[in-house]
mmCIF file of C-alpha atoms and ligand atoms in Angstrom:
data_model
loop_
_atom_site.group_PDB
_atom_site.id
_atom_site.type_symbol
_atom_site.label_atom_id
_atom_site.label_comp_id
_atom_site.label_asym_id
_atom_site.label_seq_id
_atom_site.Cartn_x
_atom_site.Cartn_y
_atom_site.Cartn_z
ATOM 1 C CA MET A 1 6.389 11.993 27.519
ATOM 2 C CA ASN A 2 8.095 8.819 27.617
ATOM 3 C CA LYS A 3 11.603 8.281 25.770
ATOM 4 C CA HIS A 4 9.979 7.028 22.070
ATOM 5 C CA ALA A 5 7.471 9.758 22.151
ATOM 6 C CA PHE A 6 10.359 12.179 22.812
ATOM 7 C CA ILE A 7 12.167 11.297 20.023
ATOM 8 C CA MET A 8 9.458 11.071 17.282
ATOM 9 C CA ALA A 9 8.231 14.943 19.252
ATOM 10 C CA ALA A 10 11.965 15.919 17.961
ATOM 11 C CA LYS A 11 11.976 14.454 14.818
ATOM 12 C CA GLY A 12 8.233 15.702 14.077
ATOM 13 C CA LEU A 13 9.561 19.263 14.790
ATOM 14 C CA ALA A 14 12.610 19.231 12.857
ATOM 15 C CA CYS A 15 10.391 18.484 9.795
ATOM 16 C CA TYR A 16 8.889 22.228 10.620
ATOM 17 C CA VAL A 17 12.731 23.276 9.585
ATOM 18 C CA PRO A 18 12.846 23.913 5.952
ATOM 19 C CA GLY A 19 15.581 21.808 4.771
ATOM 20 C CA LEU A 20 15.073 18.911 7.557
ATOM 21 C CA ARG A 21 11.710 18.518 6.104
ATOM 22 C CA ARG A 22 12.296 15.315 3.416
ATOM 23 C CA ILE A 23 11.740 12.413 5.435
ATOM 24 C CA SER A 24 14.907 10.559 5.393
ATOM 25 C CA GLY A 25 16.089 7.099 4.849
ATOM 26 C CA GLY A 26 13.123 6.198 2.600
ATOM 27 C CA THR A 27 9.408 5.180 2.318
ATOM 28 C CA GLY A 28 9.471 1.366 2.959
ATOM 29 C CA GLY A 29 10.645 -1.424 0.687
ATOM 30 C CA THR A 30 10.052 -0.071 -2.422
ATOM 31 C CA SER A 31 13.631 0.802 -3.500
ATOM 32 C CA SER A 32 14.156 -2.784 -3.722
ATOM 33 C CA ALA A 33 12.891 -4.812 -7.246
ATOM 34 C CA ARG A 34 12.836 -8.082 -5.048
ATOM 35 C CA TYR A 35 10.543 -6.354 -2.600
ATOM 36 C CA CYS A 36 8.213 -4.621 -5.337
ATOM 37 C CA TYR A 37 7.887 -8.176 -6.861
ATOM 38 C CA SER A 38 7.148 -9.664 -3.843
ATOM 39 C CA VAL A 39 4.221 -7.237 -2.726
ATOM 40 C CA TRP A 40 2.490 -7.421 -6.324
ATOM 41 C CA LEU A 41 2.750 -10.871 -6.681
ATOM 42 C CA ARG A 42 1.462 -11.195 -3.230
ATOM 43 C CA HIS A 43 -1.685 -8.939 -3.793
ATOM 44 C CA LEU A 44 -2.254 -10.777 -6.762
ATOM 45 C CA VAL A 45 -2.624 -14.497 -5.773
ATOM 46 C CA MET A 46 -4.299 -13.067 -2.783
ATOM 47 C CA ALA A 47 -6.752 -11.586 -5.222
ATOM 48 C CA GLY A 48 -6.909 -14.514 -7.225
ATOM 49 C CA ARG A 49 -7.787 -17.142 -4.206
ATOM 50 C CA HIS A 50 -10.980 -14.674 -3.861
ATOM 51 C CA GLY A 51 -11.758 -14.935 -7.741
ATOM 52 C CA LEU A 52 -9.663 -12.625 -9.767
ATOM 53 C CA MET A 53 -9.204 -15.082 -12.677
ATOM 54 C CA HIS A 54 -6.184 -13.467 -14.704
ATOM 55 C CA VAL A 55 -4.036 -10.420 -14.602
ATOM 56 C CA PRO A 56 -6.131 -6.875 -14.821
ATOM 57 C CA ALA A 57 -5.602 -4.393 -17.856
ATOM 58 C CA SER A 58 -5.559 -1.122 -15.154
ATOM 59 C CA VAL A 59 -4.531 -1.397 -11.939
ATOM 60 C CA ALA A 60 -4.127 1.857 -9.617
ATOM 61 C CA GLU A 61 -1.873 2.046 -6.704
ATOM 62 C CA LEU A 62 -2.084 4.018 -3.426
ATOM 63 C CA GLY A 63 1.153 5.100 -1.788
ATOM 64 C CA PRO A 64 3.911 3.555 -3.838
ATOM 65 C CA GLY A 65 6.509 5.324 -2.215
ATOM 66 C CA ASP A 66 10.284 5.501 -3.160
ATOM 67 C CA SER A 67 9.577 3.911 -6.815
ATOM 68 C CA LEU A 68 7.131 2.467 -9.138
ATOM 69 C CA GLY A 69 8.053 -0.759 -9.023
ATOM 70 C CA ALA A 70 4.773 -2.869 -7.428
ATOM 71 C CA GLY A 71 2.924 -0.910 -10.500
ATOM 72 C CA LEU A 72 5.721 -1.620 -12.613
ATOM 73 C CA ALA A 73 5.484 -5.883 -11.484
ATOM 74 C CA ALA A 74 1.708 -5.612 -12.458
ATOM 75 C CA LEU A 75 2.620 -4.057 -16.141
ATOM 76 C CA LEU A 76 5.530 -6.778 -16.432
ATOM 77 C CA SER A 77 2.930 -9.507 -15.669
ATOM 78 C CA GLY A 78 0.262 -8.299 -18.724
ATOM 79 C CA ALA A 79 -1.453 -5.088 -17.079
ATOM 80 C CA ASN A 80 -1.561 -1.954 -19.537
ATOM 81 C CA ARG A 81 -2.078 0.985 -17.509
ATOM 82 C CA TYR A 82 -0.843 2.095 -14.134
ATOM 83 C CA TYR A 83 -1.791 5.086 -12.272
ATOM 84 C CA ALA A 84 0.007 5.486 -8.837
ATOM 85 C CA LEU A 85 -0.980 8.218 -6.199
ATOM 86 C CA ASP A 86 0.998 9.659 -3.583
ATOM 87 C CA LEU A 87 1.165 12.315 -1.210
ATOM 88 C CA ILE A 88 4.516 12.923 -1.793
ATOM 89 C CA GLU A 89 6.786 12.587 -5.150
ATOM 90 C CA PHE A 90 9.092 10.362 -3.620
ATOM 91 C CA ALA A 91 9.579 8.294 -6.755
ATOM 92 C CA ASN A 92 12.346 9.151 -9.748
ATOM 93 C CA PRO A 93 12.955 8.014 -13.175
ATOM 94 C CA ARG A 94 16.644 6.878 -12.303
ATOM 95 C CA MET A 95 15.173 4.577 -9.885
ATOM 96 C CA ASN A 96 12.326 3.204 -11.494
ATOM 97 C CA LEU A 97 14.105 2.166 -14.504
ATOM 98 C CA ARG A 98 17.118 0.771 -11.860
ATOM 99 C CA ILE A 99 13.639 -1.587 -10.888
ATOM 100 C CA LEU A 100 12.291 -2.246 -14.130
ATOM 101 C CA ASP A 101 15.727 -3.731 -15.437
ATOM 102 C CA GLU A 102 15.289 -5.840 -12.253
ATOM 103 C CA LEU A 103 12.299 -6.961 -12.319
ATOM 104 C CA VAL A 104 12.370 -8.012 -16.094
ATOM 105 C CA GLU A 105 14.872 -10.492 -14.683
ATOM 106 C CA LEU A 106 13.422 -11.789 -12.452
ATOM 107 C CA PHE A 107 9.712 -12.320 -14.582
ATOM 108 C CA ARG A 108 11.734 -14.083 -17.295
ATOM 109 C CA GLY A 109 13.115 -16.163 -14.228
ATOM 110 C CA ARG A 110 9.429 -17.189 -13.273
ATOM 111 C CA GLN A 111 11.404 -16.231 -9.880
ATOM 112 C CA PRO A 112 9.306 -17.663 -6.356
ATOM 113 C CA ILE A 113 8.083 -15.038 -4.991
ATOM 114 C CA PRO A 114 10.554 -13.640 -1.756
ATOM 115 C CA ASP A 115 9.105 -15.262 1.052
ATOM 116 C CA GLN A 116 9.500 -14.188 4.991
ATOM 117 C CA ALA A 117 12.792 -15.755 5.070
ATOM 118 C CA GLU A 118 13.664 -12.971 2.782
ATOM 119 C CA LEU A 119 11.678 -10.274 3.768
ATOM 120 C CA PRO A 120 9.951 -11.169 7.359
ATOM 121 C CA ALA A 121 8.389 -8.056 7.482
ATOM 122 C CA LEU A 122 6.462 -8.344 4.869
ATOM 123 C CA LYS A 123 2.872 -9.348 4.449
ATOM 124 C CA PRO A 124 0.467 -11.179 3.479
ATOM 125 C CA LEU A 125 1.957 -14.115 4.023
ATOM 126 C CA LEU A 126 0.646 -16.478 1.132
ATOM 127 C CA ASP A 127 0.535 -20.912 1.042
ATOM 128 C CA SER A 128 3.040 -20.823 -1.262
ATOM 129 C CA TYR A 129 5.925 -18.797 -3.026
ATOM 130 C CA HIS A 130 6.088 -20.802 -6.442
ATOM 131 C CA PHE A 131 5.870 -18.270 -9.236
ATOM 132 C CA PRO A 132 1.684 -17.865 -9.950
ATOM 133 C CA HIS A 133 1.830 -19.486 -13.319
ATOM 134 C CA HIS A 134 -2.029 -19.679 -12.720
ATOM 135 C CA LEU A 135 -2.661 -16.525 -13.270
ATOM 136 C CA VAL A 136 0.666 -15.384 -15.222
ATOM 137 C CA THR A 137 0.469 -17.503 -17.755
ATOM 138 C CA GLN A 138 3.289 -18.199 -20.143
ATOM 139 C CA GLU A 139 1.333 -17.001 -23.207
ATOM 140 C CA VAL A 140 0.443 -13.724 -21.268
ATOM 141 C CA LEU A 141 4.129 -13.410 -20.202
ATOM 142 C CA ASP A 142 6.047 -13.876 -23.728
ATOM 143 C CA ARG A 143 3.518 -10.969 -24.846
ATOM 144 C CA ALA A 144 4.365 -8.903 -21.455
ATOM 145 C CA LEU A 145 7.886 -9.305 -21.540
ATOM 146 C CA ALA A 146 8.279 -8.828 -25.350
ATOM 147 C CA ALA A 147 11.125 -5.940 -26.584
ATOM 148 C CA PRO A 148 9.245 -3.750 -27.700
ATOM 149 C CA ARG A 149 6.886 -4.094 -24.951
ATOM 150 C CA VAL A 150 9.309 -3.460 -22.253
ATOM 151 C CA ALA A 151 10.644 -0.707 -24.377
ATOM 152 C CA ALA A 152 7.250 1.125 -24.081
ATOM 153 C CA ILE A 153 7.317 0.666 -20.348
ATOM 154 C CA ARG A 154 10.593 2.344 -20.240
ATOM 155 C CA ARG A 155 9.591 5.226 -22.134
ATOM 156 C CA ALA A 156 6.378 5.194 -20.557
ATOM 157 C CA ILE A 157 8.489 5.990 -17.026
ATOM 158 C CA ALA A 158 11.307 8.100 -18.213
ATOM 159 C CA SER A 159 8.768 10.962 -17.353
ATOM 160 C CA PRO A 160 5.666 9.124 -15.363
ATOM 161 C CA ALA A 161 3.645 12.072 -14.704
ATOM 162 C CA ASP A 162 0.942 10.968 -17.330
ATOM 163 C CA ALA A 163 2.682 9.284 -20.345
ATOM 164 C CA ALA A 164 1.433 6.923 -22.993
ATOM 165 C CA SER A 165 3.658 4.773 -25.188
ATOM 166 C CA GLY A 166 2.210 1.749 -27.329
ATOM 167 C CA GLU A 167 -0.333 -0.140 -25.459
ATOM 168 C CA VAL A 168 1.440 1.113 -21.900
ATOM 169 C CA ARG A 169 -0.218 4.295 -19.609
ATOM 170 C CA VAL A 170 1.841 5.301 -16.803
ATOM 171 C CA ALA A 171 0.171 8.061 -14.522
ATOM 172 C CA TYR A 172 1.737 9.523 -11.523
ATOM 173 C CA ARG A 173 -0.110 11.772 -9.747
ATOM 174 C CA ALA A 174 2.047 13.124 -6.492
ATOM 175 C CA PRO A 175 0.418 14.872 -4.396
ATOM 176 C CA TRP A 176 -3.217 13.960 -5.443
ATOM 177 C CA HIS A 177 -6.178 15.281 -3.923
ATOM 178 C CA ASP A 178 -8.847 14.922 -5.713
ATOM 179 C CA GLY A 179 -10.314 11.697 -6.905
ATOM 180 C CA LYS A 180 -11.283 13.085 -10.613
ATOM 181 C CA VAL A 181 -7.130 12.490 -10.659
ATOM 182 C CA ILE A 182 -8.371 9.260 -12.128
ATOM 183 C CA GLU A 183 -11.464 8.958 -14.841
ATOM 184 C CA SER A 184 -14.992 7.165 -12.883
ATOM 185 C CA GLY A 185 -14.811 3.377 -13.617
ATOM 186 C CA ALA A 186 -11.654 3.119 -15.328
ATOM 187 C CA VAL A 187 -9.665 0.992 -13.248
ATOM 188 C CA ASP A 188 -9.802 -3.107 -12.455
ATOM 189 C CA LEU A 189 -7.826 -3.388 -9.260
ATOM 190 C CA VAL A 190 -6.625 -0.741 -6.884
ATOM 191 C CA PHE A 191 -3.865 -1.811 -4.388
ATOM 192 C CA SER A 192 -1.665 -0.306 -1.290
ATOM 193 C CA GLN A 193 0.945 -1.912 0.928
ATOM 194 C CA SER A 194 1.477 -0.038 4.211
ATOM 195 C CA VAL A 195 -0.111 2.654 3.347
ATOM 196 C CA LEU A 196 -4.278 3.630 4.301
ATOM 197 C CA GLN A 197 -2.929 3.574 8.284
ATOM 198 C CA HIS A 198 -0.940 6.558 6.893
ATOM 199 C CA VAL A 199 -4.027 8.423 5.138
ATOM 200 C CA ASP A 200 -5.408 11.203 7.013
ATOM 201 C CA ASP A 201 -8.762 12.044 4.380
ATOM 202 C CA LEU A 202 -9.994 8.596 4.648
ATOM 203 C CA GLU A 203 -13.389 9.694 3.510
ATOM 204 C CA THR A 204 -12.017 11.008 0.194
ATOM 205 C CA THR A 205 -9.988 7.815 -0.039
ATOM 206 C CA TYR A 206 -12.270 5.324 0.309
ATOM 207 C CA ALA A 207 -14.626 7.467 -2.019
ATOM 208 C CA ALA A 208 -12.182 7.654 -4.510
ATOM 209 C CA LEU A 209 -11.206 4.134 -4.384
ATOM 210 C CA HIS A 210 -14.505 3.649 -5.719
ATOM 211 C CA ALA A 211 -15.549 5.869 -7.742
ATOM 212 C CA TRP A 212 -12.127 4.698 -9.384
ATOM 213 C CA LEU A 213 -13.338 0.908 -9.767
ATOM 214 C CA ARG A 214 -15.089 -0.336 -12.527
ATOM 215 C CA PRO A 215 -18.267 -2.554 -11.353
ATOM 216 C CA GLY A 216 -17.162 -5.692 -9.785
ATOM 217 C CA GLY A 217 -13.635 -4.204 -9.613
ATOM 218 C CA ALA A 218 -11.338 -5.730 -6.795
ATOM 219 C CA THR A 219 -9.200 -3.321 -4.112
ATOM 220 C CA THR A 220 -6.426 -4.748 -2.368
ATOM 221 C CA HIS A 221 -4.698 -3.563 1.280
ATOM 222 C CA GLN A 222 -2.103 -4.409 3.940
ATOM 223 C CA ILE A 223 -3.034 -2.359 6.710
ATOM 224 C CA GLY A 224 -0.652 -2.085 9.948
ATOM 225 C CA PHE A 225 -2.180 -0.932 12.980
ATOM 226 C CA GLY A 226 1.083 -0.597 14.830
ATOM 227 C CA CYS A 227 2.993 2.665 16.743
ATOM 228 C CA HIS A 228 5.208 3.482 14.176
ATOM 229 C CA GLY A 229 8.530 3.779 16.405
ATOM 230 C CA THR A 230 5.816 6.111 18.908
ATOM 231 C CA ALA A 231 5.848 4.062 22.218
ATOM 232 C CA ALA A 232 7.361 0.912 23.350
ATOM 233 C CA GLU A 233 4.263 -1.161 22.655
ATOM 234 C CA TRP A 234 3.331 -1.998 19.382
ATOM 235 C CA ASN A 235 0.141 -0.521 20.317
ATOM 236 C CA GLY A 236 0.911 1.778 22.175
ATOM 237 C CA HIS A 237 0.147 4.807 20.308
ATOM 238 C CA TRP A 238 -3.349 4.552 21.653
ATOM 239 C CA VAL A 239 -1.983 6.026 24.903
ATOM 240 C CA TYR A 240 -1.568 9.263 23.814
ATOM 241 C CA GLY A 241 -4.809 12.541 24.138
ATOM 242 C CA ASP A 242 -4.972 14.855 20.997
ATOM 243 C CA LEU A 243 -2.681 17.298 22.270
ATOM 244 C CA ALA A 244 0.118 14.658 22.922
ATOM 245 C CA TRP A 245 -0.065 12.719 19.544
ATOM 246 C CA LYS A 246 -0.593 16.634 17.484
ATOM 247 C CA ILE A 247 2.680 16.955 19.512
ATOM 248 C CA ILE A 248 4.689 13.931 18.432
ATOM 249 C CA ARG A 249 3.149 14.146 15.151
ATOM 250 C CA GLY A 250 5.241 17.420 14.803
ATOM 251 C CA GLY A 251 5.311 19.176 11.183
ATOM 252 C CA ARG A 252 5.522 15.283 9.572
ATOM 253 C CA PRO A 253 3.792 15.243 6.236
ATOM 254 C CA TYR A 254 2.131 11.696 6.921
ATOM 255 C CA LEU A 255 2.485 9.435 10.219
ATOM 256 C CA THR A 256 0.048 7.102 11.587
ATOM 257 C CA ASN A 257 -3.914 8.275 11.701
ATOM 258 C CA ARG A 258 -4.501 5.657 14.706
ATOM 259 C CA GLN A 259 -7.687 4.343 13.352
ATOM 260 C CA PRO A 260 -8.227 0.843 14.276
ATOM 261 C CA HIS A 261 -9.105 -1.900 12.174
ATOM 262 C CA SER A 262 -12.824 -1.626 12.359
ATOM 263 C CA VAL A 263 -12.851 1.700 10.813
ATOM 264 C CA HIS A 264 -11.696 0.436 7.775
ATOM 265 C CA VAL A 265 -13.960 -2.211 7.807
ATOM 266 C CA GLY A 266 -16.949 0.465 8.222
ATOM 267 C CA LEU A 267 -15.563 2.010 5.393
ATOM 268 C CA PHE A 268 -15.450 -0.138 3.096
ATOM 269 C CA ARG A 269 -18.920 -1.401 3.959
ATOM 270 C CA LYS A 270 -19.973 2.633 3.896
ATOM 271 C CA HIS A 271 -18.467 3.305 0.229
ATOM 272 C CA GLY A 272 -20.400 0.707 -1.311
ATOM 273 C CA PHE A 273 -17.831 -2.771 -1.046
ATOM 274 C CA GLU A 274 -18.116 -5.885 -0.172
ATOM 275 C CA ILE A 275 -15.696 -7.540 1.326
ATOM 276 C CA VAL A 276 -14.487 -11.131 0.137
ATOM 277 C CA CYS A 277 -11.090 -11.398 2.133
ATOM 278 C CA ASP A 278 -10.214 -9.789 5.599
ATOM 279 C CA VAL A 279 -6.907 -11.338 7.495
ATOM 280 C CA ARG A 280 -5.930 -10.168 11.048
ATOM 281 C CA ARG A 281 -2.757 -10.649 12.593
ATOM 282 C CA THR A 282 -3.823 -10.686 16.482
ATOM 283 C CA GLU A 283 -0.863 -9.669 18.838
ATOM 284 C CA THR A 284 -1.774 -9.588 22.625
ATOM 285 C CA SER A 285 1.295 -8.571 24.159
ATOM 286 C CA GLY A 286 0.482 -4.722 23.477
ATOM 287 C CA ILE A 287 -1.004 -1.709 26.451
ATOM 288 C CA GLY A 288 -4.214 -3.130 28.209
ATOM 289 C CA ARG A 289 -7.495 -1.115 27.904
ATOM 290 C CA ASP A 290 -6.928 0.428 30.823
ATOM 291 C CA ARG A 291 -3.921 2.294 29.712
ATOM 292 C CA LEU A 292 -5.813 3.958 26.345
ATOM 293 C CA ALA A 293 -6.615 7.322 25.893
ATOM 294 C CA LYS A 294 -10.178 8.914 26.411
ATOM 295 C CA ARG A 295 -11.169 8.663 22.405
ATOM 296 C CA PHE A 296 -9.883 5.101 22.189
ATOM 297 C CA ARG A 297 -11.598 4.117 25.209
ATOM 298 C CA GLU A 298 -14.945 2.081 23.721
ATOM 299 C CA MET A 299 -12.396 0.503 21.510
ATOM 300 C CA SER A 300 -13.015 -3.094 20.652
ATOM 301 C CA ASP A 301 -10.946 -5.872 22.203
ATOM 302 C CA GLU A 302 -10.376 -7.218 18.658
ATOM 303 C CA ASP A 303 -9.212 -3.752 17.680
ATOM 304 C CA LEU A 304 -6.952 -3.986 20.303
ATOM 305 C CA THR A 305 -5.406 -6.639 19.551
ATOM 306 C CA THR A 306 -5.291 -6.038 15.444
ATOM 307 C CA MET A 307 -1.669 -5.288 14.359
ATOM 308 C CA SER A 308 -2.403 -5.888 10.986
ATOM 309 C CA ALA A 309 -5.076 -6.061 8.438
ATOM 310 C CA PHE A 310 -4.741 -7.866 4.158
ATOM 311 C CA ILE A 311 -7.898 -6.591 3.329
ATOM 312 C CA ILE A 312 -9.926 -7.428 0.141
ATOM 313 C CA ALA A 313 -13.308 -5.897 -1.206
ATOM 314 C CA VAL A 314 -15.011 -5.982 -4.435
ATOM 315 C CA LYS A 315 -16.888 -2.967 -5.568
ATOM 316 C CA LYS A 316 -20.747 -3.823 -5.656
ATOM 317 C CA ALA A 317 -22.751 -3.736 -9.185
HETATM 318 C C1 LIG B 401 4.957 3.336 4.567
HETATM 319 S S1 LIG B 401 5.061 4.540 3.159
HETATM 320 C C2 LIG B 401 4.876 2.682 1.827
HETATM 321 C C3 LIG B 401 5.139 2.437 0.371
HETATM 322 C C4 LIG B 401 5.211 1.508 0.003
HETATM 323 N N1 LIG B 401 3.770 1.381 -0.647
HETATM 324 C C5 LIG B 401 5.627 0.552 0.388
HETATM 325 O O1 LIG B 401 5.640 -0.834 0.117
HETATM 326 O O2 LIG B 401 6.866 0.460 0.418
HETATM 327 C C6 LIG B 401 3.629 4.751 3.062
HETATM 328 C C7 LIG B 401 3.429 5.715 1.922
HETATM 329 O O3 LIG B 401 1.951 6.146 1.918
HETATM 330 C C8 LIG B 401 1.482 7.431 1.138
HETATM 331 N N2 LIG B 401 0.920 8.272 1.626
HETATM 332 C C9 LIG B 401 0.740 8.869 2.639
HETATM 333 N N3 LIG B 401 -0.563 9.508 2.364
HETATM 334 C C10 LIG B 401 -1.085 9.506 1.747
HETATM 335 C C11 LIG B 401 -2.436 9.643 0.324
HETATM 336 N N4 LIG B 401 -3.286 10.211 1.412
HETATM 337 N N5 LIG B 401 -2.578 9.763 -0.528
HETATM 338 C C12 LIG B 401 -1.605 8.539 -1.120
HETATM 339 N N6 LIG B 401 -0.506 8.061 -0.377
HETATM 340 C C13 LIG B 401 -0.373 8.490 0.515
HETATM 341 C C14 LIG B 401 3.614 7.916 1.591
HETATM 342 O O4 LIG B 401 3.638 8.827 0.686
HETATM 343 C C15 LIG B 401 4.168 6.680 1.129
HETATM 344 O O5 LIG B 401 5.081 6.864 -0.042
#
C-alpha cells in the first residue's frame, strides 16, 4: 500500500472509534458566505445559459455540507422553498444565521460572483462574474430582500427541520434515505456541488431527483472524479481493487464512490432526463490504463481523463 493509501486507511480506521468518528475540518466550503454565494450564482448563471428564464420558486439541494448557505442564497434571490438533503447533519442554526447575514449584504450590494482568483478550486467556471441582473432583476431582489421577508427566512432557519414562515419554507433532512422526503413534482431546480461523487446509492438518488422535479424542471451538478487524497495521482483511486478500497474507506460514512463520468451520464438518461449541458474538465497527467484495477479495465479513455464535470439535465415532460 502506498503512503497516501496508508494514511487514508489509518484515518478511515479511526472512523470506527466512537468520538473520533465525526469528520473533522468541515465538508468543503459552505462555512463561507462568499463560497455559498458563488456556488448558487454559478449554478443559476449556467442554468440561465441553458434555458432557465428566472429564479425558480422551489429549489432543492443535495449535500449542502457545513451550512445551508447556497440554498439561503437561492431564497435571497427570490426562491420561496428550499429543501436540503444531506447524509449527515453538518449544518447548524448558528452557522446558518451568520451566513444568512453575510449573504444579505452580498445581495444588497449586487456583488460580483467570487471568481477563480478568490476560489481557485471552485467549478464551474463562468465567462463573466458580473452580478446576473438578467436573472435576478432589480424588482425580484427588492421583493426578496425586503426586511419582513429576510426576517421570515431567519425564523425558518432557526429550526430548519421543516419550517414555514410567511411565504418561505425551509426543510432540512439529514440523513435522508427515501425519495418520499419531498413531494413528487414539488421542485423546479435541484442542484449539488461536489456531492454526487460521494453518493453510495446512485440509483435511489437519481430516481429521487427525477421524482422531486416537475416535468421540465432542471437539475445542475458539479461532480469531481478525483481520488480525494487516496493516491499520488489525481485518478489513482482507480488502481485499487475492491478489498484495498474497503480498507482505505474504513469507517467513513462517505468517500468517493469511484464512479466515472459515463456512469452519471448513463444514470441521467436511464432516469428520464435529457442532458442539456455537460462541461468536462480533462487531465492527462494521471495514471495510465495499464495500472487500472480489474473492475475499471474497460473504462474509456474519456472517463480515465475526466477530472470533473458540470452537468445540467432536464426532466422530460
Ligand atoms: C464534499 S462535501 C460538499 C459540501 C458542499 N456541497 C460544498 O460545496 O462544500 C460532500 C457532501 O455530500 C454529502 N453526501 C454524501 N452522501 C450523500 C447522500 N447520499 N445524500 C446527500 N448528501 C450526501 C456529505 O454529507 C457532504 O455534506
